[in-house]
Short mmCIF file of C-alpha atoms and ligand atoms in Angstrom, two decimals:
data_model
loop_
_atom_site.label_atom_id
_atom_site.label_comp_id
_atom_site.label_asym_id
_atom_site.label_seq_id
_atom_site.Cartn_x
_atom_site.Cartn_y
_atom_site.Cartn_z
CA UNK A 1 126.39 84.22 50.19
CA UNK A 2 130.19 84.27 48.42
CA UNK A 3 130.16 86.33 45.27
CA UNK A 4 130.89 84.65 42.30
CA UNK A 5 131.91 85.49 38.92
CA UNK A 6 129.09 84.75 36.60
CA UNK A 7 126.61 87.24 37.08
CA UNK A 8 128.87 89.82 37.02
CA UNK A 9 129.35 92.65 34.24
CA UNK A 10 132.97 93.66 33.69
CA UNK A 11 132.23 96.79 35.73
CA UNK A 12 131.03 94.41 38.76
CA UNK A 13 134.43 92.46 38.32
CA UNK A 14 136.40 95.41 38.42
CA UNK A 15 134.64 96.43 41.29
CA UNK A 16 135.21 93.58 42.98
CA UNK A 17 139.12 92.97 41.96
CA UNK A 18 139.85 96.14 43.67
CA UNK A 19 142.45 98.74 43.08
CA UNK A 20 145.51 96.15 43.54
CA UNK A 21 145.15 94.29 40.08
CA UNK A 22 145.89 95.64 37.09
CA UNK A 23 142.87 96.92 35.35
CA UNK A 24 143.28 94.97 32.55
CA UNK A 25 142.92 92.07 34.62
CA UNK A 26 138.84 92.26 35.10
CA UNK A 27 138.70 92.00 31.08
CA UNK A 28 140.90 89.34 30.95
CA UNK A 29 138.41 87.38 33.88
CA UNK A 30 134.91 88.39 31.93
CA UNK A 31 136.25 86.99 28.56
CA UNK A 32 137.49 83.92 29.85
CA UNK A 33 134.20 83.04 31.49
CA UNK A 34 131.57 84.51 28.90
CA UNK A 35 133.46 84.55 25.57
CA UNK A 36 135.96 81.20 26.19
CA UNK A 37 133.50 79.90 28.65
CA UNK A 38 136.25 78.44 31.02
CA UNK A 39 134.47 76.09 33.55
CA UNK A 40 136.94 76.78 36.08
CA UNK A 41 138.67 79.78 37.42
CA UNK A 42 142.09 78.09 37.10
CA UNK A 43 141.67 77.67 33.65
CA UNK A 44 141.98 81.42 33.20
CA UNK A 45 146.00 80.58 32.07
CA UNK A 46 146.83 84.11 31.13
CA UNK A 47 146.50 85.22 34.93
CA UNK A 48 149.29 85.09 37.80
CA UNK A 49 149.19 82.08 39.80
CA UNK A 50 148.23 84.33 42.94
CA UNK A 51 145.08 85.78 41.38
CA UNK A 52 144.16 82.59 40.19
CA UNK A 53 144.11 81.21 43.91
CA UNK A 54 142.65 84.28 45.24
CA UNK A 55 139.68 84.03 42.71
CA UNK A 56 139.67 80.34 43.84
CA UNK A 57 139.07 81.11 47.73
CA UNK A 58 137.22 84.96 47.03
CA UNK A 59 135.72 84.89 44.10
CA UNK A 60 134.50 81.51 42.47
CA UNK A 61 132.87 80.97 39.32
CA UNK A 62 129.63 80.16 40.31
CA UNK A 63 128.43 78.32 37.53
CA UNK A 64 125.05 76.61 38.51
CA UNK A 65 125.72 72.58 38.85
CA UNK A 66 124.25 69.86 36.97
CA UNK A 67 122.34 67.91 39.88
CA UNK A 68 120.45 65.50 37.01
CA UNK A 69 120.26 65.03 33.18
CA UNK A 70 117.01 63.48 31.69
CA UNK A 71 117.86 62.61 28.05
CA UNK A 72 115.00 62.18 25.88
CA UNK A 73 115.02 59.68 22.77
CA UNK A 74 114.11 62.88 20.28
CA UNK A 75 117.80 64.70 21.80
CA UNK A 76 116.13 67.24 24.23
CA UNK A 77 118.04 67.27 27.23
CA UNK A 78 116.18 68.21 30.65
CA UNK A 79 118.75 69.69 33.14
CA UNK A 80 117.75 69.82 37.02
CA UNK A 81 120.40 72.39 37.73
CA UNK A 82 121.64 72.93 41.73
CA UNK A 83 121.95 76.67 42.75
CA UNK A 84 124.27 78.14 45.43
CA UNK A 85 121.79 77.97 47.99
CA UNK A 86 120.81 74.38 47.01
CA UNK A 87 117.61 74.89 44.97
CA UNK A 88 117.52 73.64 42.15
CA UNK A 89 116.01 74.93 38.79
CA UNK A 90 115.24 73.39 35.21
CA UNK A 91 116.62 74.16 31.80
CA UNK A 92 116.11 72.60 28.43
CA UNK A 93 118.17 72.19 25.55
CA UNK A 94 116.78 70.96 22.52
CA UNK A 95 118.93 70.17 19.13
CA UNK A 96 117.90 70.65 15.61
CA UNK A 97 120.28 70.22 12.93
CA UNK A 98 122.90 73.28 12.63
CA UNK A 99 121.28 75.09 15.61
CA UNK A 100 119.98 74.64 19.14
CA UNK A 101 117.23 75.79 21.17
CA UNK A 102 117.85 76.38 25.12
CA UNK A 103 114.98 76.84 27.06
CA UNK A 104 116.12 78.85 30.68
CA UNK A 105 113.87 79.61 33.79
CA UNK A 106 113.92 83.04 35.29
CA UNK A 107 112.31 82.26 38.82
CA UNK A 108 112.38 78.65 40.89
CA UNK A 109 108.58 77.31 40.02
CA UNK A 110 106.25 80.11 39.47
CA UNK A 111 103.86 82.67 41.54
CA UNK A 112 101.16 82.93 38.41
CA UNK A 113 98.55 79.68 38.37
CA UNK A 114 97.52 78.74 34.86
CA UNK A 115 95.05 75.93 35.05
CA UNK A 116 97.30 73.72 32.34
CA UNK A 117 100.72 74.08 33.53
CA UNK A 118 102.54 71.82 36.17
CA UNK A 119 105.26 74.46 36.86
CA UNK A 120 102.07 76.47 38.07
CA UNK A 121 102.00 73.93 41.11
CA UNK A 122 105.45 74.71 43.16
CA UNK A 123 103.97 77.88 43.73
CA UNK A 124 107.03 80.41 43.52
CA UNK A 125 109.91 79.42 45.30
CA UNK A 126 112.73 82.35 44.31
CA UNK A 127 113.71 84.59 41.70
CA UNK A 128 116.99 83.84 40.10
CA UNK A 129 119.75 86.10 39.82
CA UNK A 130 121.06 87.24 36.17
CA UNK A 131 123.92 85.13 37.10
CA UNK A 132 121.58 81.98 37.43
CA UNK A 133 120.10 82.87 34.18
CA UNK A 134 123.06 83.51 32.22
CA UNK A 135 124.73 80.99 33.87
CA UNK A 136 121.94 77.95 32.50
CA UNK A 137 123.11 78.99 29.07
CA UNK A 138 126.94 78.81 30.38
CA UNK A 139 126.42 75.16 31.92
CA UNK A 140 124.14 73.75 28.99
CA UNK A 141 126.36 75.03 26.36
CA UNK A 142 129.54 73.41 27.78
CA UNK A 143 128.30 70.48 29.02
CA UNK A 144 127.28 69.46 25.03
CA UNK A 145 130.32 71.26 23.81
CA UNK A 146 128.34 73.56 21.86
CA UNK A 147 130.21 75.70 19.25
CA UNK A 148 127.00 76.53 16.96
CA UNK A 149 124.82 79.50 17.46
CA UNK A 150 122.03 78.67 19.89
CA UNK A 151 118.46 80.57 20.58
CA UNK A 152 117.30 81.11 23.56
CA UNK A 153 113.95 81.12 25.26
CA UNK A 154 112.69 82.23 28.35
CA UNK A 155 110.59 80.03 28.31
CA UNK A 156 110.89 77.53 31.00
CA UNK A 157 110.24 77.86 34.92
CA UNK A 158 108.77 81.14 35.94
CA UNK A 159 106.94 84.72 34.65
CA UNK A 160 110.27 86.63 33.31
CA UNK A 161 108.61 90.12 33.70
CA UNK A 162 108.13 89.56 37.28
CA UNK A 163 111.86 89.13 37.41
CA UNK A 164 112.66 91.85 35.17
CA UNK A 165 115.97 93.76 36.37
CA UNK A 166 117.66 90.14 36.72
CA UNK A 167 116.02 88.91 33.31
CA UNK A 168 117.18 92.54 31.46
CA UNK A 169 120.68 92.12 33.36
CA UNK A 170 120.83 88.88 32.05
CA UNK A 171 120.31 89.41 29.15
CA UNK A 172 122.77 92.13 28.51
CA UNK A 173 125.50 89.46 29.82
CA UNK A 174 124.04 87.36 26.84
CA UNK A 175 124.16 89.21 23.96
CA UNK A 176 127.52 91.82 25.01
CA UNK A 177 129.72 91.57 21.54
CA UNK A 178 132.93 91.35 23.88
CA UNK A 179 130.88 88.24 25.96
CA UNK A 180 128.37 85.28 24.59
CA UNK A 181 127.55 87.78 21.71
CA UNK A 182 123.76 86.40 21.20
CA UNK A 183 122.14 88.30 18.65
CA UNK A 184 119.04 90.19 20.60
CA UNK A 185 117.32 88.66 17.70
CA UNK A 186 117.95 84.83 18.78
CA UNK A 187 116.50 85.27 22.09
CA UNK A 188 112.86 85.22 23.01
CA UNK A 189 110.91 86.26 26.65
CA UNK A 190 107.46 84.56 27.09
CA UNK A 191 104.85 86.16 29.54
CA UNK A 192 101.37 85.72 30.74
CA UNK A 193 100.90 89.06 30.21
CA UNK A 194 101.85 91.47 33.12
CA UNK A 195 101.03 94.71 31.40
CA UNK A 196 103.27 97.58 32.57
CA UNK A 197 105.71 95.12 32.83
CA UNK A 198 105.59 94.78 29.02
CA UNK A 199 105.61 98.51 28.53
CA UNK A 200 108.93 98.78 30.85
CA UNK A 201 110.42 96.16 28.80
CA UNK A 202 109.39 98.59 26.29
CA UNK A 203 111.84 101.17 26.97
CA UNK A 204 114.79 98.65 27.44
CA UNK A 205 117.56 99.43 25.15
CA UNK A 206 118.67 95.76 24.97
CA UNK A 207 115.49 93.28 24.85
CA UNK A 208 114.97 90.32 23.85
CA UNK A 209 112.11 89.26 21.11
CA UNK A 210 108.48 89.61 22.96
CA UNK A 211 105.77 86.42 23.12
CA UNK A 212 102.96 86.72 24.76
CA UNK A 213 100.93 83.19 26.34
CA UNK A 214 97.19 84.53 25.06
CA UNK A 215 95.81 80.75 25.14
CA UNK A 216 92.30 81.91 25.26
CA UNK A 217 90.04 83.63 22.41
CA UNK A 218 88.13 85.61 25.08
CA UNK A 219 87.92 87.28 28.45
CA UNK A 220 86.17 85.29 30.38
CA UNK A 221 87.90 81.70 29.02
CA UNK A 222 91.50 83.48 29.76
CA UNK A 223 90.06 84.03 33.12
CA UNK A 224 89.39 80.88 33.73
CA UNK A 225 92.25 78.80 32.56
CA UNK A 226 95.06 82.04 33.40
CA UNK A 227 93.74 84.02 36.61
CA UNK A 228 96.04 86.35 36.08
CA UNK A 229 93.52 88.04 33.82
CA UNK A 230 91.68 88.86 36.97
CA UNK A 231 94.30 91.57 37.38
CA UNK A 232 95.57 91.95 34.04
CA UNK A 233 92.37 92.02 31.61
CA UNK A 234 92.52 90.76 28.00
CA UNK A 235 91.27 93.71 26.44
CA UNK A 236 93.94 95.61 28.34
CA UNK A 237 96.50 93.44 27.35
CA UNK A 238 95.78 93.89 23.93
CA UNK A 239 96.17 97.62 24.18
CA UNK A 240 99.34 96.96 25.56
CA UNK A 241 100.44 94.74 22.66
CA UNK A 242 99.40 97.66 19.88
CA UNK A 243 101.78 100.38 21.85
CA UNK A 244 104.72 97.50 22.40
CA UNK A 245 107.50 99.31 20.03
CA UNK A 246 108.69 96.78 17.52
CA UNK A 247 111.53 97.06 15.71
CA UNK A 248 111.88 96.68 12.07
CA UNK A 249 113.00 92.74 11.78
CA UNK A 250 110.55 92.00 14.93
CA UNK A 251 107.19 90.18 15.27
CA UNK A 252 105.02 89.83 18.03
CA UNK A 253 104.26 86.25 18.79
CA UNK A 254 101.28 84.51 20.66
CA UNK A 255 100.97 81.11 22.23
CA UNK A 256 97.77 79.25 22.43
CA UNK A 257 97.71 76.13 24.32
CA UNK A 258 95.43 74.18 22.71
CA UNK A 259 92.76 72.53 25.34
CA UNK A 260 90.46 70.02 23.50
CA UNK A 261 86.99 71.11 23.98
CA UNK A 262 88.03 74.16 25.94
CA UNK A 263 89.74 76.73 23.79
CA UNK A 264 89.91 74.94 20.60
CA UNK A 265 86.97 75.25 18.19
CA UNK A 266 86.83 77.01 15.10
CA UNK A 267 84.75 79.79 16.70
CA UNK A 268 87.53 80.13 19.28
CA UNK A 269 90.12 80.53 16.17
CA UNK A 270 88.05 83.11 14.51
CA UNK A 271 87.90 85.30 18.00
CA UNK A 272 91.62 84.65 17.88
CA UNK A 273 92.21 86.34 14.35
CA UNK A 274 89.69 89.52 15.41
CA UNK A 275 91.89 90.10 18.73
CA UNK A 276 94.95 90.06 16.68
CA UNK A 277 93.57 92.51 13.95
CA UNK A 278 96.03 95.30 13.13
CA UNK A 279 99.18 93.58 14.67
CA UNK A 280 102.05 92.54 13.25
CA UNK A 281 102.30 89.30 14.44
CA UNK A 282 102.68 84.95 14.62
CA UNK A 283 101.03 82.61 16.54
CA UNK A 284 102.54 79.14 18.09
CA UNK A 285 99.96 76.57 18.66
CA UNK A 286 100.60 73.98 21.28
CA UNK A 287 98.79 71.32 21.77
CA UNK A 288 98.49 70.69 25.53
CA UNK A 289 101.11 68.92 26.87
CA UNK A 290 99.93 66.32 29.30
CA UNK A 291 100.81 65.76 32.85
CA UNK A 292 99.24 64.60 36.52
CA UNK A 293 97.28 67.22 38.40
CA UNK A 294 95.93 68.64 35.03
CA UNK A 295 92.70 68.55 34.63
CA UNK A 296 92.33 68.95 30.79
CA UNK A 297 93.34 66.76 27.40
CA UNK A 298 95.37 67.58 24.33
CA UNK A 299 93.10 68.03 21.14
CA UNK A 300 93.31 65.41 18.19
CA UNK A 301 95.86 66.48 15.32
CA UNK A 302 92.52 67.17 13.16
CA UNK A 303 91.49 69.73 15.71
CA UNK A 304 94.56 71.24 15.88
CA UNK A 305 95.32 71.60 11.81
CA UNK A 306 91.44 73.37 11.03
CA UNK A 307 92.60 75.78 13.91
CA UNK A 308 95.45 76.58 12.14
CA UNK A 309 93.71 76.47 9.15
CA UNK A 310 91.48 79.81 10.09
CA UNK A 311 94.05 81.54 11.76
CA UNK A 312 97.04 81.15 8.83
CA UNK A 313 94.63 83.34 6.70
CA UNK A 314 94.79 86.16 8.74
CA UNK A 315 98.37 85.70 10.38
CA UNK A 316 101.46 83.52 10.24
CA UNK A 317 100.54 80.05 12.60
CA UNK A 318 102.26 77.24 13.24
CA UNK A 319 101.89 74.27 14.94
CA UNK A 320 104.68 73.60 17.53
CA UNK A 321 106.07 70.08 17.72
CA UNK A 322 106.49 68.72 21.45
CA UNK A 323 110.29 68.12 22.64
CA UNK A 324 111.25 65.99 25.33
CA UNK A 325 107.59 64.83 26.15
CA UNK A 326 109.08 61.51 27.48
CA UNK A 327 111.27 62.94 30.01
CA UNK A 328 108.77 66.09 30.63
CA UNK A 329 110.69 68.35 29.00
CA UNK A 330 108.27 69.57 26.97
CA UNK A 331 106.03 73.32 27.67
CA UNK A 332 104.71 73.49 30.68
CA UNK A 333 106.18 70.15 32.26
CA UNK A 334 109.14 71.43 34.38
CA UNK A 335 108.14 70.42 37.41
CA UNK A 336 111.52 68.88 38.92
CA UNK A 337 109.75 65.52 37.44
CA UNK A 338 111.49 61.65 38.11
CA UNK A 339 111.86 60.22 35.07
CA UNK A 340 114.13 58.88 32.02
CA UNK A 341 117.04 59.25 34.84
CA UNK A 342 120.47 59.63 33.51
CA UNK A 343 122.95 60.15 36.12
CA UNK A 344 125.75 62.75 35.17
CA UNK A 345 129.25 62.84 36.94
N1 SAH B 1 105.74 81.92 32.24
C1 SAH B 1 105.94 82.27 30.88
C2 SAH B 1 106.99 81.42 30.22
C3 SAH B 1 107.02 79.97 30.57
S1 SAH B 1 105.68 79.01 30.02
C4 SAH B 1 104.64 82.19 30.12
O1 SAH B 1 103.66 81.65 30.63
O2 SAH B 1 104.59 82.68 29.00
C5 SAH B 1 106.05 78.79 28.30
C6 SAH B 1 104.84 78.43 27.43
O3 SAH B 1 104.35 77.12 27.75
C7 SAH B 1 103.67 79.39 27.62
O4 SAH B 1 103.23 79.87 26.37
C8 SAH B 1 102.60 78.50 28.24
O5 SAH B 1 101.32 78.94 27.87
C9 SAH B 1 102.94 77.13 27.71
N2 SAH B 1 102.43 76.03 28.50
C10 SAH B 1 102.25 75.99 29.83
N3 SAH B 1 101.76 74.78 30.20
C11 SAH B 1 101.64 74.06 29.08
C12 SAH B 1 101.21 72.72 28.82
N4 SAH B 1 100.82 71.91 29.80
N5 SAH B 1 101.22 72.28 27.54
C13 SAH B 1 101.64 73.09 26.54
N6 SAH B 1 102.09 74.35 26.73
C14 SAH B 1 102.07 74.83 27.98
FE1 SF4 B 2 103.91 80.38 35.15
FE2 SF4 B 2 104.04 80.38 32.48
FE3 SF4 B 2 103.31 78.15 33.82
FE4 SF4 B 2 101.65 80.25 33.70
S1 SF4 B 2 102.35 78.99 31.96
S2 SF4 B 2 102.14 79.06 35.55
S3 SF4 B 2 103.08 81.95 33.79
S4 SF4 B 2 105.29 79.14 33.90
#
């Protein structure tokens, strides 16, 4: 496949420039496209004409398109985005007032089956490249003009950790000073829990914020509804979150998809609070968010709130409010779903 641009640290474009260009030249390239976030290569105006058309033919942009746009009447935005190789891949983007959320995948569909989530049904197709990762938060942020900070979750299709180098790549392209400049801070990774993943992450100089999907209050429930725990057991996983090094502004956060009748009784809270004993950390409910092919039902607000309830006393909780649910936008839904169609271009 053609190189392209995004993707690339300003070492790679150097690299790839060659010895004939000035070297000021590569800079010139990775600001346009990260910090001025030029959608085209000919908009770089303070090249030659020449390198312009060479870039053109050599050395395109590479930004991934935008096949479909599913707008949702709450603002979320549901992108199915078209890769070089024609897949295509989800990504979210969610407004809220001064700020924005935008929700990226790090894999097309994903390899680990949890019982509640659609994604879990493509199976995995590929892992993205850091330039498909990065380049979701390129295409989202121009196509809605955005000039306010953004956060960013890796949250959407995939398990990041079992595309770590591309997701840690990625993420240095996201947060270089001289590039996007997001604050390590503003961005979040979400896993099911692949332990020495986690601890490599660990030793990452730049990382993003750490969440870990727990959505059960015991082994054998997480075994159930994640089979992943098969591999990776809960107990271990827990040892893994007490040696995770945070740093001074950071929390540990857990997810807990709530399953009515399932995962959700007061008991289950209270086994919730004892495995989080000693940690410094938050937990996100979610109540289940619907969809065909999944066998379980979203718990009644009542059910939801007297979780909370037990667990605020013991740690930060809150309950998180669905986006997008019309146009399966919301967690867990990105499943390259028909609806809400608005055609873009
Ligand atoms: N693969 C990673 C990140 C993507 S999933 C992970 O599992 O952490 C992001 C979050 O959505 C996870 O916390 C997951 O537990 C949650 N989720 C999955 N399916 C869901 C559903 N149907 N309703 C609500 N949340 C869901
Ligand atoms: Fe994959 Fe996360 Fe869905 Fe589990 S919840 S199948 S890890 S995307």
């Amino acid at each position: 496949m053609l190189q392209s641009i995004v993707g690339m640290e300003l070492t790679d474009i150097q690299q790839a420039l060659g010895s004939t260009e000035p070297g000021f030249r590569a800079r010139q390239i990775y600001e346009a496209v990260y910090r001025k976030r030029v959608a085209d290569v000919g908009a770089i105006s303070n090249l030659p004409k020449g390198l312009r058309d060479r870039l053109r033919s050599d050395l395109p942009l590479g930004l991934p398109e935008i096949e479909r746009r599913y707008d949702s009447t709450d603002g979320t935005r549901r992108y199915l985005l078209r890769l070089g190789d024609g897949k295509t891949v989800e990504t979210v983007w969610m407004p809220e007032g001064e700020r924005s959320t935008i929700c990226i995948s790090s894999q097309v569909g994903c390899p680990v089956d949890c019982k509640f989530c659609l994604t879990a049904l493509m199976g995995l197709e590929r892992h993205l490249t850091a330039g498909e990762i990065a380049g979701q938060v390129l295409r989202v942020a121009a196509d809605n003009s955005l000039t306010e900070r953004v956060n960013i979750v890796m949250m959407g299709q995939g398990e990041p950790l079992l595309n770590l180098a591309n997701v840690i790549k990625a993420t240095r392209l996201l947060t270089d000073p001289e590039g996007m400049a997001i604050s390590p801070r503003r961005i979040t990774l979400s896993t099911s829990g692949i332990i020495p993943k986690i601890d490599e992450l660990a030793r990452e100089a730049v990382r993003p914020k750490l969440a870990i999907s727990l959505n059960a209050s015991n082994e054998e429930q997480r075994r159930e509804l994640m089979p992943i725990t098969r591999k990776y057991h809960l107990a271990e996983l827990m040892e893994a979150c007490r040696r995770y090094p945070l740093r001074p502004w950071e929390k540990l956060t857990f997810e807990y998809v709530l399953l009515k009748d399932v995962n959700d009784t007061d008991g289950d809270a209270r086994r919730v609070v004892k495995l989080l004993a000693n940690l410094n950390a938050k937990v996100n409910l979610i109540a289940l968010n619907p969809g065909p092919g999944i066998p379980f039902s979203t718990p009644l607000p009542e059910r939801v709130e007297s979780f909370q309830g037990i667990v605020r006393r013991a740690v930060p909780c809150f309950i998180r409010r669905p986006r997008g649910l019309d146009v399966y936008a919301a967690c867990g839904q990105l499943k390259r779903m028909e609806t809400g169609l608005v055609q873009v271009g």
